[in-house]
């Protein structure tokens, strides 16, 4: 079955073709317009999706030498995400499905992030723990089986990626903050300052990054702009160390609590090499294994949506054409 995946939940306009065996094409157009604002502007995001979506779909078809008529199903993200952005992808998917007379299915974006692991590691079998860490979400999930999830903990305020982005903005190093902070942190001194780690109540698998964000802000106010500029890489590293400590320790705790030996990473923050290294180190001590998708499948992409959608459509599970965007959809 040849399935077209569409993803427009945030600031990436993406379309992909998955045939059940291989991801034949995965075109991602990241909207650069938000960089000058240091964050995503929802109205600009939905307008950009409208401008880009048809050419992104055409490009994914061209790359695979397929025509619209060859498609046998359509999978599209319908939540969570920005309402206006979701609406663009969903409307295009419905229009195509209706005119081509093929089934379509709305996919939970978070389920897509989890399935990115299956895309790159087809041998991975549930049960396992997955840490979803992106710009919009940070949660620990027990994947009991494919399509069966139990959320163990989630952030009570900012997502990990959101904290990276806000600290990136504070330090004036551009948007998104994640890749810029990771790069800067390589030259930093780990003993420069110790920022607080919020572990919350004993045994909690929830997250909180707002205290850490405030601590970094207060530190820059205390030392002033000149010293902040001098210590940019030290601050970046000490901030990153705190985020990674929390993500790593909570992931190991989740696996221990559920008696799991496997942990997978998902979402944009999973690209971070220091996070991957620290998790491998901690997991080794506990005889656990760690896996993550290719970087291009960690950040938002339609390939992961096409992959999970293909599975549902094969099972003849489809969505009604009355499906609406669900900005606050949970796993
Ligand atoms: O999964 P994603 O593309 O979009 C959402 O679903 O939110 O994740 C984007 C987030 C951004 O906050 C970005 O700063 C973060 O992932 N990110 C990183 C890195 N690359 C992207 N965070 C830390 N280190 C990175 N190398
Ligand atoms: Zn995402």
PDB file of N, CA, C and O in Angstrom, residues 1-5 18-20 72-79 102-116 118 141 143-150 303-320 323 329-331:
ATOM      1  N   UNK A   1       0.841  -1.198   0.000  1.00  0.00           N
ATOM      2  CA  UNK A   1       0.000   0.000   0.000  1.00  0.00           C
ATOM      3  C   UNK A   1       0.881   1.256   0.000  1.00  0.00           C
ATOM      4  O   UNK A   1       1.776   1.378   0.837  1.00  0.00           O
ATOM      5  N   UNK A   2       0.629   2.145  -0.946  1.00  0.00           N
ATOM      6  CA  UNK A   2       1.434   3.372  -1.029  1.00  0.00           C
ATOM      7  C   UNK A   2       0.701   4.497  -0.296  1.00  0.00           C
ATOM      8  O   UNK A   2      -0.401   4.889  -0.686  1.00  0.00           O
ATOM      9  N   UNK A   3       1.325   4.958   0.792  1.00  0.00           N
ATOM     10  CA  UNK A   3       0.667   5.953   1.649  1.00  0.00           C
ATOM     11  C   UNK A   3       1.428   7.286   1.597  1.00  0.00           C
ATOM     12  O   UNK A   3       2.655   7.327   1.732  1.00  0.00           O
ATOM     13  N   UNK A   4       0.660   8.360   1.407  1.00  0.00           N
ATOM     14  CA  UNK A   4       1.219   9.713   1.476  1.00  0.00           C
ATOM     15  C   UNK A   4       1.027  10.216   2.907  1.00  0.00           C
ATOM     16  O   UNK A   4      -0.089  10.175   3.439  1.00  0.00           O
ATOM     17  N   UNK A   5       2.108  10.657   3.539  1.00  0.00           N
ATOM     18  CA  UNK A   5       2.027  11.247   4.880  1.00  0.00           C
ATOM     19  C   UNK A   5       2.122  12.761   4.768  1.00  0.00           C
ATOM     20  O   UNK A   5       2.875  13.275   3.937  1.00  0.00           O
ATOM     21  N   UNK A  18       5.470   6.309   2.078  1.00  0.00           N
ATOM     22  CA  UNK A  18       5.896   5.063   2.728  1.00  0.00           C
ATOM     23  C   UNK A  18       5.110   3.918   2.109  1.00  0.00           C
ATOM     24  O   UNK A  18       3.887   4.011   1.936  1.00  0.00           O
ATOM     25  N   UNK A  19       5.828   2.839   1.760  1.00  0.00           N
ATOM     26  CA  UNK A  19       5.136   1.727   1.093  1.00  0.00           C
ATOM     27  C   UNK A  19       5.040   0.477   1.972  1.00  0.00           C
ATOM     28  O   UNK A  19       4.741  -0.614   1.477  1.00  0.00           O
ATOM     29  N   UNK A  20       5.339   0.611   3.250  1.00  0.00           N
ATOM     30  CA  UNK A  20       5.255  -0.540   4.153  1.00  0.00           C
ATOM     31  C   UNK A  20       6.621  -1.169   4.382  1.00  0.00           C
ATOM     32  O   UNK A  20       6.868  -1.771   5.415  1.00  0.00           O
ATOM     33  N   UNK A  72      -2.571   5.180  -2.427  1.00  0.00           N
ATOM     34  CA  UNK A  72      -3.653   4.281  -1.984  1.00  0.00           C
ATOM     35  C   UNK A  72      -4.212   4.659  -0.614  1.00  0.00           C
ATOM     36  O   UNK A  72      -5.170   4.059  -0.151  1.00  0.00           O
ATOM     37  N   UNK A  73      -3.568   5.616   0.044  1.00  0.00           N
ATOM     38  CA  UNK A  73      -4.058   6.075   1.338  1.00  0.00           C
ATOM     39  C   UNK A  73      -3.325   7.344   1.744  1.00  0.00           C
ATOM     40  O   UNK A  73      -2.231   7.629   1.245  1.00  0.00           O
ATOM     41  N   UNK A  74      -3.943   8.105   2.644  1.00  0.00           N
ATOM     42  CA  UNK A  74      -3.321   9.356   3.120  1.00  0.00           C
ATOM     43  C   UNK A  74      -3.360   9.387   4.646  1.00  0.00           C
ATOM     44  O   UNK A  74      -4.404   9.108   5.259  1.00  0.00           O
ATOM     45  N   UNK A  75      -2.216   9.703   5.245  1.00  0.00           N
ATOM     46  CA  UNK A  75      -2.121   9.845   6.709  1.00  0.00           C
ATOM     47  C   UNK A  75      -1.708  11.271   7.016  1.00  0.00           C
ATOM     48  O   UNK A  75      -0.771  11.787   6.392  1.00  0.00           O
ATOM     49  N   UNK A  76      -2.394  11.903   7.944  1.00  0.00           N
ATOM     50  CA  UNK A  76      -2.106  13.314   8.232  1.00  0.00           C
ATOM     51  C   UNK A  76      -2.157  13.570   9.741  1.00  0.00           C
ATOM     52  O   UNK A  76      -3.003  13.011  10.437  1.00  0.00           O
ATOM     53  N   UNK A  77      -1.254  14.408  10.220  1.00  0.00           N
ATOM     54  CA  UNK A  77      -1.276  14.799  11.634  1.00  0.00           C
ATOM     55  C   UNK A  77      -2.514  15.655  11.905  1.00  0.00           C
ATOM     56  O   UNK A  77      -2.736  16.650  11.204  1.00  0.00           O
ATOM     57  N   UNK A  78      -3.315  15.262  12.930  1.00  0.00           N
ATOM     58  CA  UNK A  78      -4.483  16.111  13.258  1.00  0.00           C
ATOM     59  C   UNK A  78      -4.378  16.692  14.664  1.00  0.00           C
ATOM     60  O   UNK A  78      -5.266  17.419  15.104  1.00  0.00           O
ATOM     61  N   UNK A  79      -3.280  16.417  15.379  1.00  0.00           N
ATOM     62  CA  UNK A  79      -3.042  16.998  16.696  1.00  0.00           C
ATOM     63  C   UNK A  79      -1.949  16.213  17.392  1.00  0.00           C
ATOM     64  O   UNK A  79      -1.586  15.146  16.897  1.00  0.00           O
ATOM     65  N   UNK A 102      -9.724   7.625  -1.970  1.00  0.00           N
ATOM     66  CA  UNK A 102      -8.884   6.706  -1.184  1.00  0.00           C
ATOM     67  C   UNK A 102      -9.089   7.017   0.305  1.00  0.00           C
ATOM     68  O   UNK A 102      -9.505   8.127   0.656  1.00  0.00           O
ATOM     69  N   UNK A 103      -8.809   6.036   1.188  1.00  0.00           N
ATOM     70  CA  UNK A 103      -9.032   6.280   2.614  1.00  0.00           C
ATOM     71  C   UNK A 103      -8.011   7.245   3.198  1.00  0.00           C
ATOM     72  O   UNK A 103      -6.895   7.362   2.689  1.00  0.00           O
ATOM     73  N   UNK A 104      -8.411   7.921   4.269  1.00  0.00           N
ATOM     74  CA  UNK A 104      -7.437   8.764   4.974  1.00  0.00           C
ATOM     75  C   UNK A 104      -7.572   8.550   6.472  1.00  0.00           C
ATOM     76  O   UNK A 104      -8.612   8.105   6.969  1.00  0.00           O
ATOM     77  N   UNK A 105      -6.473   8.814   7.167  1.00  0.00           N
ATOM     78  CA  UNK A 105      -6.484   8.655   8.630  1.00  0.00           C
ATOM     79  C   UNK A 105      -5.769   9.812   9.296  1.00  0.00           C
ATOM     80  O   UNK A 105      -4.714  10.252   8.833  1.00  0.00           O
ATOM     81  N   UNK A 106      -6.353  10.319  10.384  1.00  0.00           N
ATOM     82  CA  UNK A 106      -5.720  11.362  11.185  1.00  0.00           C
ATOM     83  C   UNK A 106      -4.802  10.686  12.200  1.00  0.00           C
ATOM     84  O   UNK A 106      -5.179   9.709  12.835  1.00  0.00           O
ATOM     85  N   UNK A 107      -3.583  11.205  12.311  1.00  0.00           N
ATOM     86  CA  UNK A 107      -2.573  10.594  13.191  1.00  0.00           C
ATOM     87  C   UNK A 107      -2.193  11.553  14.312  1.00  0.00           C
ATOM     88  O   UNK A 107      -2.055  12.759  14.091  1.00  0.00           O
ATOM     89  N   UNK A 108      -2.002  10.982  15.504  1.00  0.00           N
ATOM     90  CA  UNK A 108      -1.498  11.742  16.646  1.00  0.00           C
ATOM     91  C   UNK A 108       0.002  11.989  16.417  1.00  0.00           C
ATOM     92  O   UNK A 108       0.779  11.045  16.253  1.00  0.00           O
ATOM     93  N   UNK A 109       0.383  13.247  16.416  1.00  0.00           N
ATOM     94  CA  UNK A 109       1.776  13.638  16.156  1.00  0.00           C
ATOM     95  C   UNK A 109       2.758  12.926  17.116  1.00  0.00           C
ATOM     96  O   UNK A 109       3.851  12.510  16.709  1.00  0.00           O
ATOM     97  N   UNK A 110       2.342  12.773  18.380  1.00  0.00           N
ATOM     98  CA  UNK A 110       3.225  12.137  19.372  1.00  0.00           C
ATOM     99  C   UNK A 110       3.419  10.657  19.052  1.00  0.00           C
ATOM    100  O   UNK A 110       4.510  10.110  19.235  1.00  0.00           O
ATOM    101  N   UNK A 111       2.360  10.021  18.555  1.00  0.00           N
ATOM    102  CA  UNK A 111       2.480   8.619  18.144  1.00  0.00           C
ATOM    103  C   UNK A 111       3.469   8.529  16.968  1.00  0.00           C
ATOM    104  O   UNK A 111       4.269   7.597  16.888  1.00  0.00           O
ATOM    105  N   UNK A 112       3.418   9.526  16.100  1.00  0.00           N
ATOM    106  CA  UNK A 112       4.376   9.584  14.989  1.00  0.00           C
ATOM    107  C   UNK A 112       5.806   9.623  15.509  1.00  0.00           C
ATOM    108  O   UNK A 112       6.666   8.870  15.050  1.00  0.00           O
ATOM    109  N   UNK A 113       6.076  10.478  16.504  1.00  0.00           N
ATOM    110  CA  UNK A 113       7.437  10.560  17.066  1.00  0.00           C
ATOM    111  C   UNK A 113       7.874   9.195  17.610  1.00  0.00           C
ATOM    112  O   UNK A 113       9.016   8.789  17.429  1.00  0.00           O
ATOM    113  N   UNK A 114       6.958   8.489  18.297  1.00  0.00           N
ATOM    114  CA  UNK A 114       7.302   7.162  18.845  1.00  0.00           C
ATOM    115  C   UNK A 114       7.648   6.201  17.694  1.00  0.00           C
ATOM    116  O   UNK A 114       8.648   5.491  17.753  1.00  0.00           O
ATOM    117  N   UNK A 115       6.838   6.249  16.623  1.00  0.00           N
ATOM    118  CA  UNK A 115       7.022   5.317  15.507  1.00  0.00           C
ATOM    119  C   UNK A 115       8.259   5.630  14.664  1.00  0.00           C
ATOM    120  O   UNK A 115       8.668   4.808  13.838  1.00  0.00           O
ATOM    121  N   UNK A 116       8.836   6.796  14.824  1.00  0.00           N
ATOM    122  CA  UNK A 116      10.082   7.101  14.114  1.00  0.00           C
ATOM    123  C   UNK A 116      11.141   6.068  14.491  1.00  0.00           C
ATOM    124  O   UNK A 116      12.017   5.732  13.694  1.00  0.00           O
ATOM    125  N   UNK A 118      10.498   2.892  15.042  1.00  0.00           N
ATOM    126  CA  UNK A 118      10.208   1.677  14.275  1.00  0.00           C
ATOM    127  C   UNK A 118      10.679   1.823  12.820  1.00  0.00           C
ATOM    128  O   UNK A 118      11.130   0.874  12.194  1.00  0.00           O
ATOM    129  N   UNK A 141       6.790   7.641  28.238  1.00  0.00           N
ATOM    130  CA  UNK A 141       5.675   6.780  27.853  1.00  0.00           C
ATOM    131  C   UNK A 141       6.115   5.323  27.887  1.00  0.00           C
ATOM    132  O   UNK A 141       7.222   4.992  27.446  1.00  0.00           O
ATOM    133  N   UNK A 143       5.515   2.050  26.105  1.00  0.00           N
ATOM    134  CA  UNK A 143       4.908   1.484  24.895  1.00  0.00           C
ATOM    135  C   UNK A 143       4.672  -0.002  25.198  1.00  0.00           C
ATOM    136  O   UNK A 143       5.595  -0.809  25.152  1.00  0.00           O
ATOM    137  N   UNK A 144       3.431  -0.340  25.569  1.00  0.00           N
ATOM    138  CA  UNK A 144       3.118  -1.729  25.952  1.00  0.00           C
ATOM    139  C   UNK A 144       3.136  -2.599  24.710  1.00  0.00           C
ATOM    140  O   UNK A 144       3.554  -3.747  24.741  1.00  0.00           O
ATOM    141  N   UNK A 145       2.621  -2.037  23.641  1.00  0.00           N
ATOM    142  CA  UNK A 145       2.611  -2.688  22.341  1.00  0.00           C
ATOM    143  C   UNK A 145       2.469  -1.554  21.331  1.00  0.00           C
ATOM    144  O   UNK A 145       2.113  -0.445  21.710  1.00  0.00           O
ATOM    145  N   UNK A 146       2.711  -1.816  20.041  1.00  0.00           N
ATOM    146  CA  UNK A 146       2.461  -0.764  19.051  1.00  0.00           C
ATOM    147  C   UNK A 146       0.982  -0.407  19.148  1.00  0.00           C
ATOM    148  O   UNK A 146       0.135  -1.281  19.202  1.00  0.00           O
ATOM    149  N   UNK A 147       0.676   0.810  19.248  1.00  0.00           N
ATOM    150  CA  UNK A 147      -0.687   1.370  19.374  1.00  0.00           C
ATOM    151  C   UNK A 147      -1.237   1.319  20.801  1.00  0.00           C
ATOM    152  O   UNK A 147      -2.353   1.727  21.043  1.00  0.00           O
ATOM    153  N   UNK A 148      -0.443   0.808  21.770  1.00  0.00           N
ATOM    154  CA  UNK A 148      -0.922   0.783  23.168  1.00  0.00           C
ATOM    155  C   UNK A 148       0.091   1.513  24.051  1.00  0.00           C
ATOM    156  O   UNK A 148       1.200   1.031  24.251  1.00  0.00           O
ATOM    157  N   UNK A 149      -0.342   2.661  24.570  1.00  0.00           N
ATOM    158  CA  UNK A 149       0.602   3.519  25.293  1.00  0.00           C
ATOM    159  C   UNK A 149       0.085   3.861  26.683  1.00  0.00           C
ATOM    160  O   UNK A 149      -1.123   3.977  26.897  1.00  0.00           O
ATOM    161  N   UNK A 150       1.035   4.045  27.603  1.00  0.00           N
ATOM    162  CA  UNK A 150       0.666   4.548  28.923  1.00  0.00           C
ATOM    163  C   UNK A 150       1.603   5.708  29.247  1.00  0.00           C
ATOM    164  O   UNK A 150       2.831   5.518  29.300  1.00  0.00           O
ATOM    165  N   UNK A 303       7.490  11.489   7.353  1.00  0.00           N
ATOM    166  CA  UNK A 303       7.834  10.069   7.235  1.00  0.00           C
ATOM    167  C   UNK A 303       7.283   9.262   8.399  1.00  0.00           C
ATOM    168  O   UNK A 303       6.700   8.181   8.218  1.00  0.00           O
ATOM    169  N   UNK A 304       7.433   9.798   9.604  1.00  0.00           N
ATOM    170  CA  UNK A 304       6.947   9.081  10.801  1.00  0.00           C
ATOM    171  C   UNK A 304       5.409   8.987  10.783  1.00  0.00           C
ATOM    172  O   UNK A 304       4.831   8.014  11.259  1.00  0.00           O
ATOM    173  N   UNK A 305       4.762   9.989  10.206  1.00  0.00           N
ATOM    174  CA  UNK A 305       3.285  10.002  10.125  1.00  0.00           C
ATOM    175  C   UNK A 305       2.823   8.967   9.099  1.00  0.00           C
ATOM    176  O   UNK A 305       1.861   8.223   9.319  1.00  0.00           O
ATOM    177  N   UNK A 306       3.544   8.903   7.954  1.00  0.00           N
ATOM    178  CA  UNK A 306       3.206   7.922   6.918  1.00  0.00           C
ATOM    179  C   UNK A 306       3.410   6.506   7.448  1.00  0.00           C
ATOM    180  O   UNK A 306       2.633   5.603   7.160  1.00  0.00           O
ATOM    181  N   UNK A 307       4.458   6.314   8.264  1.00  0.00           N
ATOM    182  CA  UNK A 307       4.787   4.988   8.802  1.00  0.00           C
ATOM    183  C   UNK A 307       3.667   4.485   9.723  1.00  0.00           C
ATOM    184  O   UNK A 307       3.164   3.368   9.536  1.00  0.00           O
ATOM    185  N   UNK A 308       3.244   5.300  10.676  1.00  0.00           N
ATOM    186  CA  UNK A 308       2.176   4.858  11.584  1.00  0.00           C
ATOM    187  C   UNK A 308       0.845   4.789  10.838  1.00  0.00           C
ATOM    188  O   UNK A 308       0.049   3.857  11.026  1.00  0.00           O
ATOM    189  N   UNK A 309       0.611   5.729   9.924  1.00  0.00           N
ATOM    190  CA  UNK A 309      -0.640   5.741   9.150  1.00  0.00           C
ATOM    191  C   UNK A 309      -0.776   4.508   8.279  1.00  0.00           C
ATOM    192  O   UNK A 309      -1.874   3.943   8.148  1.00  0.00           O
ATOM    193  N   UNK A 310       0.320   4.069   7.695  1.00  0.00           N
ATOM    194  CA  UNK A 310       0.315   2.859   6.862  1.00  0.00           C
ATOM    195  C   UNK A 310      -0.197   1.664   7.665  1.00  0.00           C
ATOM    196  O   UNK A 310      -1.037   0.892   7.196  1.00  0.00           O
ATOM    197  N   UNK A 311       0.286   1.560   8.910  1.00  0.00           N
ATOM    198  CA  UNK A 311      -0.121   0.435   9.765  1.00  0.00           C
ATOM    199  C   UNK A 311      -1.632   0.475  10.037  1.00  0.00           C
ATOM    200  O   UNK A 311      -2.316  -0.540   9.924  1.00  0.00           O
ATOM    201  N   UNK A 312      -2.140   1.643  10.380  1.00  0.00           N
ATOM    202  CA  UNK A 312      -3.584   1.768  10.658  1.00  0.00           C
ATOM    203  C   UNK A 312      -4.409   1.472   9.404  1.00  0.00           C
ATOM    204  O   UNK A 312      -5.404   0.751   9.465  1.00  0.00           O
ATOM    205  N   UNK A 313      -3.985   2.043   8.274  1.00  0.00           N
ATOM    206  CA  UNK A 313      -4.768   1.865   7.043  1.00  0.00           C
ATOM    207  C   UNK A 313      -4.779   0.403   6.596  1.00  0.00           C
ATOM    208  O   UNK A 313      -5.791  -0.100   6.118  1.00  0.00           O
ATOM    209  N   UNK A 314      -3.643  -0.285   6.799  1.00  0.00           N
ATOM    210  CA  UNK A 314      -3.579  -1.723   6.472  1.00  0.00           C
ATOM    211  C   UNK A 314      -4.594  -2.503   7.302  1.00  0.00           C
ATOM    212  O   UNK A 314      -5.111  -3.518   6.873  1.00  0.00           O
ATOM    213  N   UNK A 315      -4.812  -2.023   8.521  1.00  0.00           N
ATOM    214  CA  UNK A 315      -5.794  -2.681   9.411  1.00  0.00           C
ATOM    215  C   UNK A 315      -7.213  -2.189   9.127  1.00  0.00           C
ATOM    216  O   UNK A 315      -8.113  -2.417   9.913  1.00  0.00           O
ATOM    217  N   UNK A 316      -7.362  -1.419   8.080  1.00  0.00           N
ATOM    218  CA  UNK A 316      -8.653  -0.846   7.663  1.00  0.00           C
ATOM    219  C   UNK A 316      -9.226   0.118   8.712  1.00  0.00           C
ATOM    220  O   UNK A 316     -10.434   0.275   8.837  1.00  0.00           O
ATOM    221  N   UNK A 317      -8.339   0.715   9.488  1.00  0.00           N
ATOM    222  CA  UNK A 317      -8.780   1.746  10.440  1.00  0.00           C
ATOM    223  C   UNK A 317      -8.629   3.090   9.720  1.00  0.00           C
ATOM    224  O   UNK A 317      -7.533   3.427   9.258  1.00  0.00           O
ATOM    225  N   UNK A 318      -9.730   3.818   9.575  1.00  0.00           N
ATOM    226  CA  UNK A 318      -9.686   5.091   8.850  1.00  0.00           C
ATOM    227  C   UNK A 318     -10.377   6.184   9.677  1.00  0.00           C
ATOM    228  O   UNK A 318     -11.007   5.894  10.694  1.00  0.00           O
ATOM    229  N   UNK A 319     -10.271   7.417   9.242  1.00  0.00           N
ATOM    230  CA  UNK A 319     -10.953   8.528   9.920  1.00  0.00           C
ATOM    231  C   UNK A 319     -12.097   9.024   9.054  1.00  0.00           C
ATOM    232  O   UNK A 319     -12.067   8.869   7.827  1.00  0.00           O
ATOM    233  N   UNK A 320     -13.039   9.670   9.709  1.00  0.00           N
ATOM    234  CA  UNK A 320     -14.169  10.250   8.971  1.00  0.00           C
ATOM    235  C   UNK A 320     -13.741  11.610   8.408  1.00  0.00           C
ATOM    236  O   UNK A 320     -12.856  12.277   8.953  1.00  0.00           O
ATOM    237  N   UNK A 323     -13.393  14.771  10.645  1.00  0.00           N
ATOM    238  CA  UNK A 323     -12.328  14.933  11.652  1.00  0.00           C
ATOM    239  C   UNK A 323     -11.835  16.390  11.709  1.00  0.00           C
ATOM    240  O   UNK A 323     -11.558  16.993  10.679  1.00  0.00           O
ATOM    241  N   UNK A 329      -4.446  17.348  21.720  1.00  0.00           N
ATOM    242  CA  UNK A 329      -4.565  15.878  21.724  1.00  0.00           C
ATOM    243  C   UNK A 329      -3.484  15.233  22.602  1.00  0.00           C
ATOM    244  O   UNK A 329      -2.329  15.658  22.559  1.00  0.00           O
ATOM    245  N   UNK A 330      -3.875  14.238  23.391  1.00  0.00           N
ATOM    246  CA  UNK A 330      -2.909  13.483  24.201  1.00  0.00           C
ATOM    247  C   UNK A 330      -2.640  12.141  23.563  1.00  0.00           C
ATOM    248  O   UNK A 330      -3.391  11.686  22.710  1.00  0.00           O
ATOM    249  N   UNK A 331      -1.587  11.497  24.046  1.00  0.00           N
ATOM    250  CA  UNK A 331      -1.280  10.166  23.522  1.00  0.00           C
ATOM    251  C   UNK A 331      -2.254   9.163  24.091  1.00  0.00           C
ATOM    252  O   UNK A 331      -2.549   9.204  25.277  1.00  0.00           O
TER     253      UNK A 331
END
